[in-house]
PDB file of C-alpha atoms in Angstrom:
ATOM      1  CA  MET A 314     -62.194 -17.782 -21.395  1.00  0.00           C
ATOM      2  CA  ASN A 315     -60.707 -21.263 -21.398  1.00  0.00           C
ATOM      3  CA  SER A 316     -62.775 -23.334 -18.906  1.00  0.00           C
ATOM      4  CA  THR A 317     -59.687 -25.010 -17.377  1.00  0.00           C
ATOM      5  CA  LEU A 318     -58.029 -21.655 -16.742  1.00  0.00           C
ATOM      6  CA  TYR A 319     -61.264 -20.333 -15.252  1.00  0.00           C
ATOM      7  CA  ARG A 320     -61.479 -23.218 -12.765  1.00  0.00           C
ATOM      8  CA  ARG A 321     -57.835 -22.688 -11.721  1.00  0.00           C
ATOM      9  CA  LEU A 322     -58.436 -18.999 -11.116  1.00  0.00           C
ATOM     10  CA  ALA A 323     -61.566 -19.723  -9.127  1.00  0.00           C
ATOM     11  CA  ARG A 324     -59.677 -22.094  -6.829  1.00  0.00           C
ATOM     12  CA  ALA A 325     -56.747 -19.682  -6.310  1.00  0.00           C
ATOM     13  CA  THR A 326     -56.195 -18.390  -2.771  1.00  0.00           C
ATOM     14  CA  PRO A 327     -57.400 -14.795  -2.440  1.00  0.00           C
ATOM     15  CA  VAL A 328     -54.647 -12.212  -1.913  1.00  0.00           C
ATOM     16  CA  SER A 329     -55.051  -9.893   1.079  1.00  0.00           C
ATOM     17  CA  VAL A 330     -53.869  -6.371   0.310  1.00  0.00           C
ATOM     18  CA  ARG A 331     -53.048  -4.273   3.359  1.00  0.00           C
ATOM     19  CA  PRO A 332     -54.007  -0.610   2.995  1.00  0.00           C
ATOM     20  CA  PHE A 333     -50.919   1.612   2.666  1.00  0.00           C
ATOM     21  CA  ALA A 334     -52.092   3.849   5.472  1.00  0.00           C
ATOM     22  CA  GLN A 335     -51.867   0.922   7.910  1.00  0.00           C
ATOM     23  CA  THR A 336     -48.264   0.006   7.116  1.00  0.00           C
ATOM     24  CA  ARG A 337     -45.696   0.821   9.744  1.00  0.00           C
ATOM     25  CA  SER A 338     -43.217   3.603   9.041  1.00  0.00           C
ATOM     26  CA  PHE A 339     -39.569   3.098   9.917  1.00  0.00           C
ATOM     27  CA  THR A 340     -37.015   5.746  10.752  1.00  0.00           C
ATOM     28  CA  LEU A 341     -33.371   5.253   9.893  1.00  0.00           C
ATOM     29  CA  THR A 342     -32.608   4.864  13.598  1.00  0.00           C
ATOM     30  CA  THR A 343     -35.318   2.182  13.969  1.00  0.00           C
ATOM     31  CA  ILE A 344     -33.792   0.213  11.120  1.00  0.00           C
ATOM     32  CA  LEU A 345     -30.320   0.538  12.655  1.00  0.00           C
ATOM     33  CA  GLN A 346     -31.628  -0.618  16.020  1.00  0.00           C
ATOM     34  CA  GLN A 347     -33.373  -3.638  14.512  1.00  0.00           C
ATOM     35  CA  ASN A 348     -30.249  -4.560  12.590  1.00  0.00           C
ATOM     36  CA  ASN A 349     -28.223  -4.198  15.765  1.00  0.00           C
ATOM     37  CA  GLU A 350     -30.550  -6.505  17.667  1.00  0.00           C
ATOM     38  CA  HIS A 351     -29.938  -9.322  15.200  1.00  0.00           C
ATOM     39  CA  ASP A 352     -26.277  -8.655  14.517  1.00  0.00           C
ATOM     40  CA  SER A 353     -23.658  -9.357  17.149  1.00  0.00           C
ATOM     41  CA  THR A 354     -20.866  -7.825  15.084  1.00  0.00           C
ATOM     42  CA  THR A 355     -19.842  -4.316  14.109  1.00  0.00           C
ATOM     43  CA  HIS A 356     -17.032  -2.595  12.257  1.00  0.00           C
ATOM     44  CA  PHE A 357     -13.644  -1.688  13.638  1.00  0.00           C
ATOM     45  CA  GLY A 358     -12.256   0.239  10.721  1.00  0.00           C
ATOM     46  CA  PHE A 359     -12.649  -2.141   7.784  1.00  0.00           C
ATOM     47  CA  LYS A 360     -12.574  -5.193  10.063  1.00  0.00           C
ATOM     48  CA  THR A 361     -15.659  -6.957  11.395  1.00  0.00           C
ATOM     49  CA  VAL A 362     -15.471  -7.634  15.129  1.00  0.00           C
ATOM     50  CA  PRO A 363     -17.852  -8.723  17.918  1.00  0.00           C
ATOM     51  CA  LYS A 364     -19.679  -5.718  19.337  1.00  0.00           C
ATOM     52  CA  ASP A 365     -18.496  -6.402  22.856  1.00  0.00           C
ATOM     53  CA  MET A 366     -14.889  -6.148  21.664  1.00  0.00           C
ATOM     54  CA  LYS A 367     -15.035  -2.795  19.878  1.00  0.00           C
ATOM     55  CA  GLU A 368     -14.957  -0.624  22.976  1.00  0.00           C
ATOM     56  CA  THR A 369     -11.754  -2.317  24.149  1.00  0.00           C
ATOM     57  CA  LEU A 370     -10.160  -2.128  20.710  1.00  0.00           C
ATOM     58  CA  VAL A 371     -10.932   1.579  20.380  1.00  0.00           C
ATOM     59  CA  ARG A 372      -9.671   2.233  23.906  1.00  0.00           C
ATOM     60  CA  ASN A 373      -6.389   0.520  23.026  1.00  0.00           C
ATOM     61  CA  VAL A 374      -5.990   2.669  19.895  1.00  0.00           C
ATOM     62  CA  PHE A 375      -6.418   5.922  21.788  1.00  0.00           C
ATOM     63  CA  SER A 376      -4.183   4.789  24.647  1.00  0.00           C
ATOM     64  CA  LYS A 377      -1.446   4.351  22.049  1.00  0.00           C
ATOM     65  CA  VAL A 378      -1.967   7.721  20.355  1.00  0.00           C
ATOM     66  CA  ALA A 379      -2.785   9.864  23.413  1.00  0.00           C
ATOM     67  CA  SER A 380       0.676  11.336  23.993  1.00  0.00           C
ATOM     68  CA  ASN A 381       1.093  12.296  20.320  1.00  0.00           C
ATOM     69  CA  TYR A 382      -2.542  13.142  19.589  1.00  0.00           C
ATOM     70  CA  ASP A 383      -2.235  16.926  19.222  1.00  0.00           C
ATOM     71  CA  ILE A 384       1.034  16.733  17.276  1.00  0.00           C
ATOM     72  CA  MET A 385      -0.461  14.194  14.870  1.00  0.00           C
ATOM     73  CA  ASN A 386      -3.585  16.317  14.377  1.00  0.00           C
ATOM     74  CA  ASP A 387      -1.377  19.173  13.219  1.00  0.00           C
ATOM     75  CA  ALA A 388       0.622  16.879  10.928  1.00  0.00           C
ATOM     76  CA  MET A 389      -2.371  15.042   9.413  1.00  0.00           C
ATOM     77  CA  SER A 390      -4.411  18.172   8.684  1.00  0.00           C
ATOM     78  CA  MET A 391      -1.481  20.554   8.143  1.00  0.00           C
ATOM     79  CA  GLY A 392      -2.934  22.606  10.983  1.00  0.00           C
ATOM     80  CA  VAL A 393      -6.377  23.005   9.411  1.00  0.00           C
ATOM     81  CA  HIS A 394      -8.043  21.169  12.330  1.00  0.00           C
ATOM     82  CA  ARG A 395      -7.416  24.300  14.387  1.00  0.00           C
ATOM     83  CA  LEU A 396      -9.469  26.387  11.945  1.00  0.00           C
ATOM     84  CA  TRP A 397     -12.284  23.794  11.986  1.00  0.00           C
ATOM     85  CA  LYS A 398     -12.419  23.874  15.789  1.00  0.00           C
ATOM     86  CA  ASP A 399     -12.282  27.669  15.936  1.00  0.00           C
ATOM     87  CA  HIS A 400     -15.217  27.849  13.518  1.00  0.00           C
ATOM     88  CA  PHE A 401     -17.048  25.194  15.549  1.00  0.00           C
ATOM     89  CA  ILE A 402     -16.944  27.392  18.651  1.00  0.00           C
ATOM     90  CA  ARG A 403     -17.839  30.559  16.737  1.00  0.00           C
ATOM     91  CA  SER A 404     -20.839  28.709  15.251  1.00  0.00           C
ATOM     92  CA  MET A 405     -21.880  27.706  18.755  1.00  0.00           C
ATOM     93  CA  SER A 406     -21.739  31.326  19.948  1.00  0.00           C
ATOM     94  CA  PRO A 407     -22.514  30.250  23.516  1.00  0.00           C
ATOM     95  CA  ALA A 408     -24.428  32.444  25.922  1.00  0.00           C
ATOM     96  CA  ARG A 409     -22.973  33.808  29.131  1.00  0.00           C
ATOM     97  CA  GLY A 410     -23.037  31.253  31.933  1.00  0.00           C
ATOM     98  CA  ALA A 411     -23.481  28.302  29.584  1.00  0.00           C
ATOM     99  CA  LYS A 412     -22.788  24.812  30.903  1.00  0.00           C
ATOM    100  CA  LEU A 413     -21.049  22.611  28.325  1.00  0.00           C
ATOM    101  CA  ILE A 414     -20.587  18.870  28.363  1.00  0.00           C
ATOM    102  CA  ASP A 415     -17.774  17.942  25.992  1.00  0.00           C
ATOM    103  CA  VAL A 416     -17.951  14.202  25.272  1.00  0.00           C
ATOM    104  CA  ALA A 417     -14.984  12.331  23.809  1.00  0.00           C
ATOM    105  CA  GLY A 418     -13.233  15.476  24.999  1.00  0.00           C
ATOM    106  CA  GLY A 419      -9.788  13.926  24.705  1.00  0.00           C
ATOM    107  CA  THR A 420      -6.961  16.401  25.130  1.00  0.00           C
ATOM    108  CA  GLY A 421      -9.311  19.296  25.843  1.00  0.00           C
ATOM    109  CA  ASP A 422      -8.890  21.557  22.824  1.00  0.00           C
ATOM    110  CA  ILE A 423     -12.650  22.068  22.377  1.00  0.00           C
ATOM    111  CA  ALA A 424     -13.113  22.773  26.081  1.00  0.00           C
ATOM    112  CA  GLN A 425     -10.243  25.275  26.046  1.00  0.00           C
ATOM    113  CA  ARG A 426     -11.628  27.102  23.016  1.00  0.00           C
ATOM    114  CA  PHE A 427     -15.047  27.298  24.662  1.00  0.00           C
ATOM    115  CA  LEU A 428     -13.666  28.814  27.869  1.00  0.00           C
ATOM    116  CA  GLU A 429     -11.419  31.226  25.951  1.00  0.00           C
ATOM    117  CA  TYR A 430     -14.421  32.371  23.898  1.00  0.00           C
ATOM    118  CA  GLN A 431     -16.488  32.947  27.022  1.00  0.00           C
ATOM    119  CA  ASP A 432     -13.725  34.906  28.707  1.00  0.00           C
ATOM    120  CA  LYS A 433     -12.643  37.027  25.729  1.00  0.00           C
ATOM    121  CA  ILE A 434     -15.868  37.487  23.747  1.00  0.00           C
ATOM    122  CA  ASN A 435     -18.541  37.355  26.446  1.00  0.00           C
ATOM    123  CA  GLY A 436     -16.490  38.574  29.393  1.00  0.00           C
ATOM    124  CA  ASP A 437     -17.961  35.625  31.253  1.00  0.00           C
ATOM    125  CA  SER A 438     -16.322  33.979  34.250  1.00  0.00           C
ATOM    126  CA  THR A 439     -19.227  31.735  35.241  1.00  0.00           C
ATOM    127  CA  SER A 440     -19.525  29.274  32.336  1.00  0.00           C
ATOM    128  CA  SER A 441     -18.126  25.774  32.836  1.00  0.00           C
ATOM    129  CA  VAL A 442     -17.179  22.558  31.037  1.00  0.00           C
ATOM    130  CA  HIS A 443     -17.541  18.937  32.052  1.00  0.00           C
ATOM    131  CA  MET A 444     -15.158  16.857  29.929  1.00  0.00           C
ATOM    132  CA  VAL A 445     -15.987  13.173  29.408  1.00  0.00           C
ATOM    133  CA  ASP A 446     -13.872  10.543  27.673  1.00  0.00           C
ATOM    134  CA  ILE A 447     -13.974   6.758  27.766  1.00  0.00           C
ATOM    135  CA  ASN A 448     -10.182   6.607  27.619  1.00  0.00           C
ATOM    136  CA  PRO A 449      -8.348   7.586  30.825  1.00  0.00           C
ATOM    137  CA  ASP A 450      -5.088   8.195  28.951  1.00  0.00           C
ATOM    138  CA  MET A 451      -6.730  10.743  26.650  1.00  0.00           C
ATOM    139  CA  LEU A 452      -8.504  12.389  29.577  1.00  0.00           C
ATOM    140  CA  ARG A 453      -5.222  12.591  31.463  1.00  0.00           C
ATOM    141  CA  GLU A 454      -3.802  14.643  28.587  1.00  0.00           C
ATOM    142  CA  GLY A 455      -6.742  17.000  28.975  1.00  0.00           C
ATOM    143  CA  GLU A 456      -6.221  17.275  32.718  1.00  0.00           C
ATOM    144  CA  GLN A 457      -2.579  18.187  32.141  1.00  0.00           C
ATOM    145  CA  ARG A 458      -3.618  20.899  29.676  1.00  0.00           C
ATOM    146  CA  PHE A 459      -5.782  22.586  32.321  1.00  0.00           C
ATOM    147  CA  ALA A 460      -3.751  21.811  35.450  1.00  0.00           C
ATOM    148  CA  SER A 461      -2.134  25.246  35.761  1.00  0.00           C
ATOM    149  CA  THR A 462      -4.974  27.363  34.328  1.00  0.00           C
ATOM    150  CA  LYS A 463      -7.359  29.768  36.030  1.00  0.00           C
ATOM    151  CA  TRP A 464     -10.266  27.587  34.871  1.00  0.00           C
ATOM    152  CA  HIS A 465      -8.931  24.704  36.926  1.00  0.00           C
ATOM    153  CA  ASP A 466      -8.353  26.944  39.944  1.00  0.00           C
ATOM    154  CA  ASP A 467     -11.882  28.365  39.646  1.00  0.00           C
ATOM    155  CA  GLU A 468     -13.390  24.876  39.254  1.00  0.00           C
ATOM    156  CA  ARG A 469     -14.854  25.715  35.845  1.00  0.00           C
ATOM    157  CA  ILE A 470     -13.513  22.510  34.290  1.00  0.00           C
ATOM    158  CA  GLY A 471     -14.218  18.945  35.414  1.00  0.00           C
ATOM    159  CA  PHE A 472     -13.254  15.502  34.155  1.00  0.00           C
ATOM    160  CA  THR A 473     -14.986  12.109  34.151  1.00  0.00           C
ATOM    161  CA  VAL A 474     -14.055   8.809  32.541  1.00  0.00           C
ATOM    162  CA  GLY A 475     -17.312   7.711  30.944  1.00  0.00           C
ATOM    163  CA  ASN A 476     -19.046   6.093  27.995  1.00  0.00           C
ATOM    164  CA  ALA A 477     -20.846   8.401  25.561  1.00  0.00           C
ATOM    165  CA  GLU A 478     -23.562   5.766  25.114  1.00  0.00           C
ATOM    166  CA  ASN A 479     -24.446   5.791  28.818  1.00  0.00           C
ATOM    167  CA  LEU A 480     -23.801   8.998  30.752  1.00  0.00           C
ATOM    168  CA  GLU A 481     -25.226   7.504  33.929  1.00  0.00           C
ATOM    169  CA  PHE A 482     -23.462  10.064  36.125  1.00  0.00           C
ATOM    170  CA  VAL A 483     -25.279  12.989  34.438  1.00  0.00           C
ATOM    171  CA  LYS A 484     -28.776  14.091  35.439  1.00  0.00           C
ATOM    172  CA  ASP A 485     -31.534  14.723  32.901  1.00  0.00           C
ATOM    173  CA  GLY A 486     -31.554  18.258  31.487  1.00  0.00           C
ATOM    174  CA  GLU A 487     -28.307  19.347  33.125  1.00  0.00           C
ATOM    175  CA  PHE A 488     -26.418  21.087  30.275  1.00  0.00           C
ATOM    176  CA  ASP A 489     -26.973  23.932  27.817  1.00  0.00           C
ATOM    177  CA  VAL A 490     -24.639  22.612  25.112  1.00  0.00           C
ATOM    178  CA  TYR A 491     -23.349  19.133  24.223  1.00  0.00           C
ATOM    179  CA  THR A 492     -20.305  18.778  21.985  1.00  0.00           C
ATOM    180  CA  ILE A 493     -18.571  15.747  20.540  1.00  0.00           C
ATOM    181  CA  ALA A 494     -15.666  16.376  18.152  1.00  0.00           C
ATOM    182  CA  PHE A 495     -14.061  13.608  16.124  1.00  0.00           C
ATOM    183  CA  GLY A 496     -15.341  11.001  18.552  1.00  0.00           C
ATOM    184  CA  ILE A 497     -18.758   9.690  17.632  1.00  0.00           C
ATOM    185  CA  ARG A 498     -17.526   7.575  14.711  1.00  0.00           C
ATOM    186  CA  ASN A 499     -15.565   5.474  17.209  1.00  0.00           C
ATOM    187  CA  CYS A 500     -18.696   4.574  19.174  1.00  0.00           C
ATOM    188  CA  THR A 501     -20.397   1.214  18.667  1.00  0.00           C
ATOM    189  CA  HIS A 502     -23.914   2.718  18.599  1.00  0.00           C
ATOM    190  CA  PRO A 503     -23.912   6.359  17.415  1.00  0.00           C
ATOM    191  CA  GLU A 504     -27.683   6.562  17.755  1.00  0.00           C
ATOM    192  CA  ARG A 505     -27.390   5.804  21.490  1.00  0.00           C
ATOM    193  CA  VAL A 506     -24.850   8.598  21.831  1.00  0.00           C
ATOM    194  CA  VAL A 507     -27.285  11.070  20.247  1.00  0.00           C
ATOM    195  CA  ARG A 508     -30.101   9.770  22.473  1.00  0.00           C
ATOM    196  CA  GLU A 509     -28.022  10.373  25.602  1.00  0.00           C
ATOM    197  CA  ALA A 510     -27.146  13.839  24.348  1.00  0.00           C
ATOM    198  CA  TYR A 511     -30.855  14.624  24.081  1.00  0.00           C
ATOM    199  CA  ARG A 512     -31.449  13.378  27.625  1.00  0.00           C
ATOM    200  CA  VAL A 513     -28.733  15.425  29.326  1.00  0.00           C
ATOM    201  CA  LEU A 514     -29.548  18.696  27.539  1.00  0.00           C
ATOM    202  CA  LYS A 515     -31.928  21.292  28.946  1.00  0.00           C
ATOM    203  CA  PRO A 516     -34.992  22.250  26.902  1.00  0.00           C
ATOM    204  CA  GLY A 517     -33.645  24.656  24.292  1.00  0.00           C
ATOM    205  CA  GLY A 518     -30.228  22.994  24.545  1.00  0.00           C
ATOM    206  CA  ARG A 519     -27.985  22.407  21.578  1.00  0.00           C
ATOM    207  CA  PHE A 520     -26.227  19.287  20.281  1.00  0.00           C
ATOM    208  CA  MET A 521     -23.136  19.944  18.169  1.00  0.00           C
ATOM    209  CA  CYS A 522     -20.985  17.321  16.501  1.00  0.00           C
ATOM    210  CA  LEU A 523     -17.799  17.966  14.525  1.00  0.00           C
ATOM    211  CA  GLU A 524     -16.866  14.881  12.530  1.00  0.00           C
ATOM    212  CA  PHE A 525     -15.032  13.759   9.425  1.00  0.00           C
ATOM    213  CA  SER A 526     -17.440  13.258   6.562  1.00  0.00           C
ATOM    214  CA  ARG A 527     -17.774  12.619   2.823  1.00  0.00           C
ATOM    215  CA  VAL A 528     -16.218  14.665   0.004  1.00  0.00           C
ATOM    216  CA  SER A 529     -18.679  14.651  -2.901  1.00  0.00           C
ATOM    217  CA  ASN A 530     -16.459  16.041  -5.647  1.00  0.00           C
ATOM    218  CA  PRO A 531     -14.882  12.931  -7.278  1.00  0.00           C
ATOM    219  CA  VAL A 532     -11.563  14.605  -8.079  1.00  0.00           C
ATOM    220  CA  LEU A 533     -11.160  16.016  -4.579  1.00  0.00           C
ATOM    221  CA  ALA A 534     -12.391  12.733  -3.084  1.00  0.00           C
ATOM    222  CA  SER A 535      -9.642  10.875  -4.931  1.00  0.00           C
ATOM    223  CA  LEU A 536      -6.978  13.248  -3.604  1.00  0.00           C
ATOM    224  CA  TYR A 537      -8.472  12.988  -0.117  1.00  0.00           C
ATOM    225  CA  ASP A 538      -8.324   9.183  -0.274  1.00  0.00           C
ATOM    226  CA  MET A 539      -4.696   9.298  -1.348  1.00  0.00           C
ATOM    227  CA  HIS A 540      -3.819  11.560   1.571  1.00  0.00           C
ATOM    228  CA  SER A 541      -5.865   9.445   3.988  1.00  0.00           C
ATOM    229  CA  PHE A 542      -4.686   5.967   3.061  1.00  0.00           C
ATOM    230  CA  TYR A 543      -1.072   6.689   2.158  1.00  0.00           C
ATOM    231  CA  VAL A 544       0.106   9.887   3.835  1.00  0.00           C
ATOM    232  CA  ILE A 545      -1.609   9.684   7.231  1.00  0.00           C
ATOM    233  CA  PRO A 546      -0.505   6.118   8.125  1.00  0.00           C
ATOM    234  CA  LYS A 547       3.040   7.010   7.061  1.00  0.00           C
ATOM    235  CA  LEU A 548       2.958  10.084   9.308  1.00  0.00           C
ATOM    236  CA  GLY A 549       1.739   7.872  12.148  1.00  0.00           C
ATOM    237  CA  GLU A 550       4.662   5.552  11.541  1.00  0.00           C
ATOM    238  CA  LEU A 551       7.242   8.369  11.426  1.00  0.00           C
ATOM    239  CA  ILE A 552       5.951  10.628  14.226  1.00  0.00           C
ATOM    240  CA  ALA A 553       4.192   8.259  16.614  1.00  0.00           C
ATOM    241  CA  ASN A 554       5.851   4.968  15.642  1.00  0.00           C
ATOM    242  CA  ASP A 555       2.328   3.595  15.153  1.00  0.00           C
ATOM    243  CA  ARG A 556       1.069   3.002  11.625  1.00  0.00           C
ATOM    244  CA  GLN A 557      -1.694   0.568  12.573  1.00  0.00           C
ATOM    245  CA  SER A 558      -3.644   2.930  14.834  1.00  0.00           C
ATOM    246  CA  TYR A 559      -3.744   5.605  12.153  1.00  0.00           C
ATOM    247  CA  GLU A 560      -4.872   3.091   9.545  1.00  0.00           C
ATOM    248  CA  TYR A 561      -7.823   2.364  11.836  1.00  0.00           C
ATOM    249  CA  LEU A 562      -8.600   6.068  12.294  1.00  0.00           C
ATOM    250  CA  VAL A 563      -8.714   6.583   8.522  1.00  0.00           C
ATOM    251  CA  GLU A 564     -10.861   3.489   7.976  1.00  0.00           C
ATOM    252  CA  SER A 565     -13.285   4.551  10.717  1.00  0.00           C
ATOM    253  CA  ILE A 566     -13.998   7.748   8.779  1.00  0.00           C
ATOM    254  CA  ARG A 567     -15.118   5.760   5.748  1.00  0.00           C
ATOM    255  CA  LYS A 568     -17.470   3.626   7.843  1.00  0.00           C
ATOM    256  CA  PHE A 569     -19.303   6.567   9.396  1.00  0.00           C
ATOM    257  CA  PRO A 570     -22.658   7.566   7.855  1.00  0.00           C
ATOM    258  CA  ALA A 571     -22.723  10.301   5.217  1.00  0.00           C
ATOM    259  CA  GLN A 572     -23.851  13.795   6.204  1.00  0.00           C
ATOM    260  CA  ASN A 573     -27.532  13.423   5.317  1.00  0.00           C
ATOM    261  CA  GLU A 574     -27.759   9.991   6.975  1.00  0.00           C
ATOM    262  CA  PHE A 575     -26.293  11.204  10.259  1.00  0.00           C
ATOM    263  CA  ALA A 576     -28.486  14.307  10.185  1.00  0.00           C
ATOM    264  CA  GLN A 577     -31.503  12.006   9.961  1.00  0.00           C
ATOM    265  CA  ILE A 578     -30.301   9.984  12.968  1.00  0.00           C
ATOM    266  CA  ILE A 579     -30.121  13.242  14.931  1.00  0.00           C
ATOM    267  CA  ARG A 580     -33.720  14.067  13.969  1.00  0.00           C
ATOM    268  CA  ASP A 581     -34.895  10.528  14.719  1.00  0.00           C
ATOM    269  CA  GLU A 582     -33.625  10.866  18.287  1.00  0.00           C
ATOM    270  CA  GLY A 583     -35.802  13.920  18.895  1.00  0.00           C
ATOM    271  CA  PHE A 584     -33.697  16.900  17.868  1.00  0.00           C
ATOM    272  CA  THR A 585     -34.895  19.668  15.588  1.00  0.00           C
ATOM    273  CA  THR A 586     -32.516  20.678  12.820  1.00  0.00           C
ATOM    274  CA  ILE A 587     -32.469  23.846  10.755  1.00  0.00           C
ATOM    275  CA  GLY A 588     -32.284  23.312   7.010  1.00  0.00           C
ATOM    276  CA  LYS A 589     -30.301  20.199   6.138  1.00  0.00           C
ATOM    277  CA  GLY A 590     -28.890  20.065   9.665  1.00  0.00           C
ATOM    278  CA  TYR A 591     -25.193  20.310   8.903  1.00  0.00           C
ATOM    279  CA  GLU A 592     -22.490  22.561   7.505  1.00  0.00           C
ATOM    280  CA  ASN A 593     -19.693  21.175   5.355  1.00  0.00           C
ATOM    281  CA  LEU A 594     -16.165  22.469   5.891  1.00  0.00           C
ATOM    282  CA  THR A 595     -13.243  22.065   3.468  1.00  0.00           C
ATOM    283  CA  PHE A 596     -15.391  20.522   0.691  1.00  0.00           C
ATOM    284  CA  GLY A 597     -17.042  18.063   3.091  1.00  0.00           C
ATOM    285  CA  THR A 598     -13.860  16.722   4.647  1.00  0.00           C
ATOM    286  CA  VAL A 599     -15.576  17.476   7.944  1.00  0.00           C
ATOM    287  CA  ALA A 600     -19.088  18.568   8.852  1.00  0.00           C
ATOM    288  CA  ILE A 601     -20.684  20.358  11.778  1.00  0.00           C
ATOM    289  CA  HIS A 602     -24.005  18.772  12.735  1.00  0.00           C
ATOM    290  CA  THR A 603     -26.393  20.740  14.932  1.00  0.00           C
ATOM    291  CA  GLY A 604     -29.639  19.774  16.623  1.00  0.00           C
ATOM    292  CA  TYR A 605     -31.869  21.648  19.069  1.00  0.00           C
ATOM    293  CA  LYS A 606     -33.909  20.188  21.913  1.00  0.00           C
ATOM    294  CA  PHE A 607     -37.283  21.926  21.694  1.00  0.00           C
TER     295      PHE A 607
END
């Protein structure tokens, strides 16, 4: 060996190699939390905004759309959202006497389907729903839906304005089932929402999330994008006189994690999933995510 090269190698600083077994493992949620700690911004649709502004911006969007929310859901999905929600409740197949907390409950269509299922399928008059929504205008629509029903008279439905990331008014282990439909993508920290869901569920309780997702087939994805970015905002403009809010709602779908990523967040927060943890509906346009608290 060349003597000069030998002397250089001999003087080189030794490299310390850390055994692989001693390296720290990171879950997807841990990485998200660390990123959040060092990043004061988040997404609002395709825009980047300060985190402390997003809650207000989202609240303003839903205050604008509240009165037309159900009509627009029918128009945007051509009524298919009703089939998704029906299947969501059938997949839940709740037990008699179940206590449901429906977060981001909005106009109350999930809560109504749950109570109808219990009455008609289970012959159950003891189950109940606690609806939670951060937006008082949306929750008011839900209260109006139930105002003249037997469920309201029997005190089987309740309403609270609250933040999905901090359900401070709910005790640990209070509910049998937790649902959030088309709401979690609007939250600043979805992982905190899932963590709170785990806290408020009883052992053996079930977390269920119905949310827009990713279409994997490229041809169908292209058609879906065309409908989302061109048709839906135009419908918002024509029916609700509000194009901008519906542009945000479409953009928020694209910013939400893909099915497998969100399923991993659910597992990282303590839930057990069966199989891949989700069921795609309508080619992945939406997905039902399910986790169990064991």
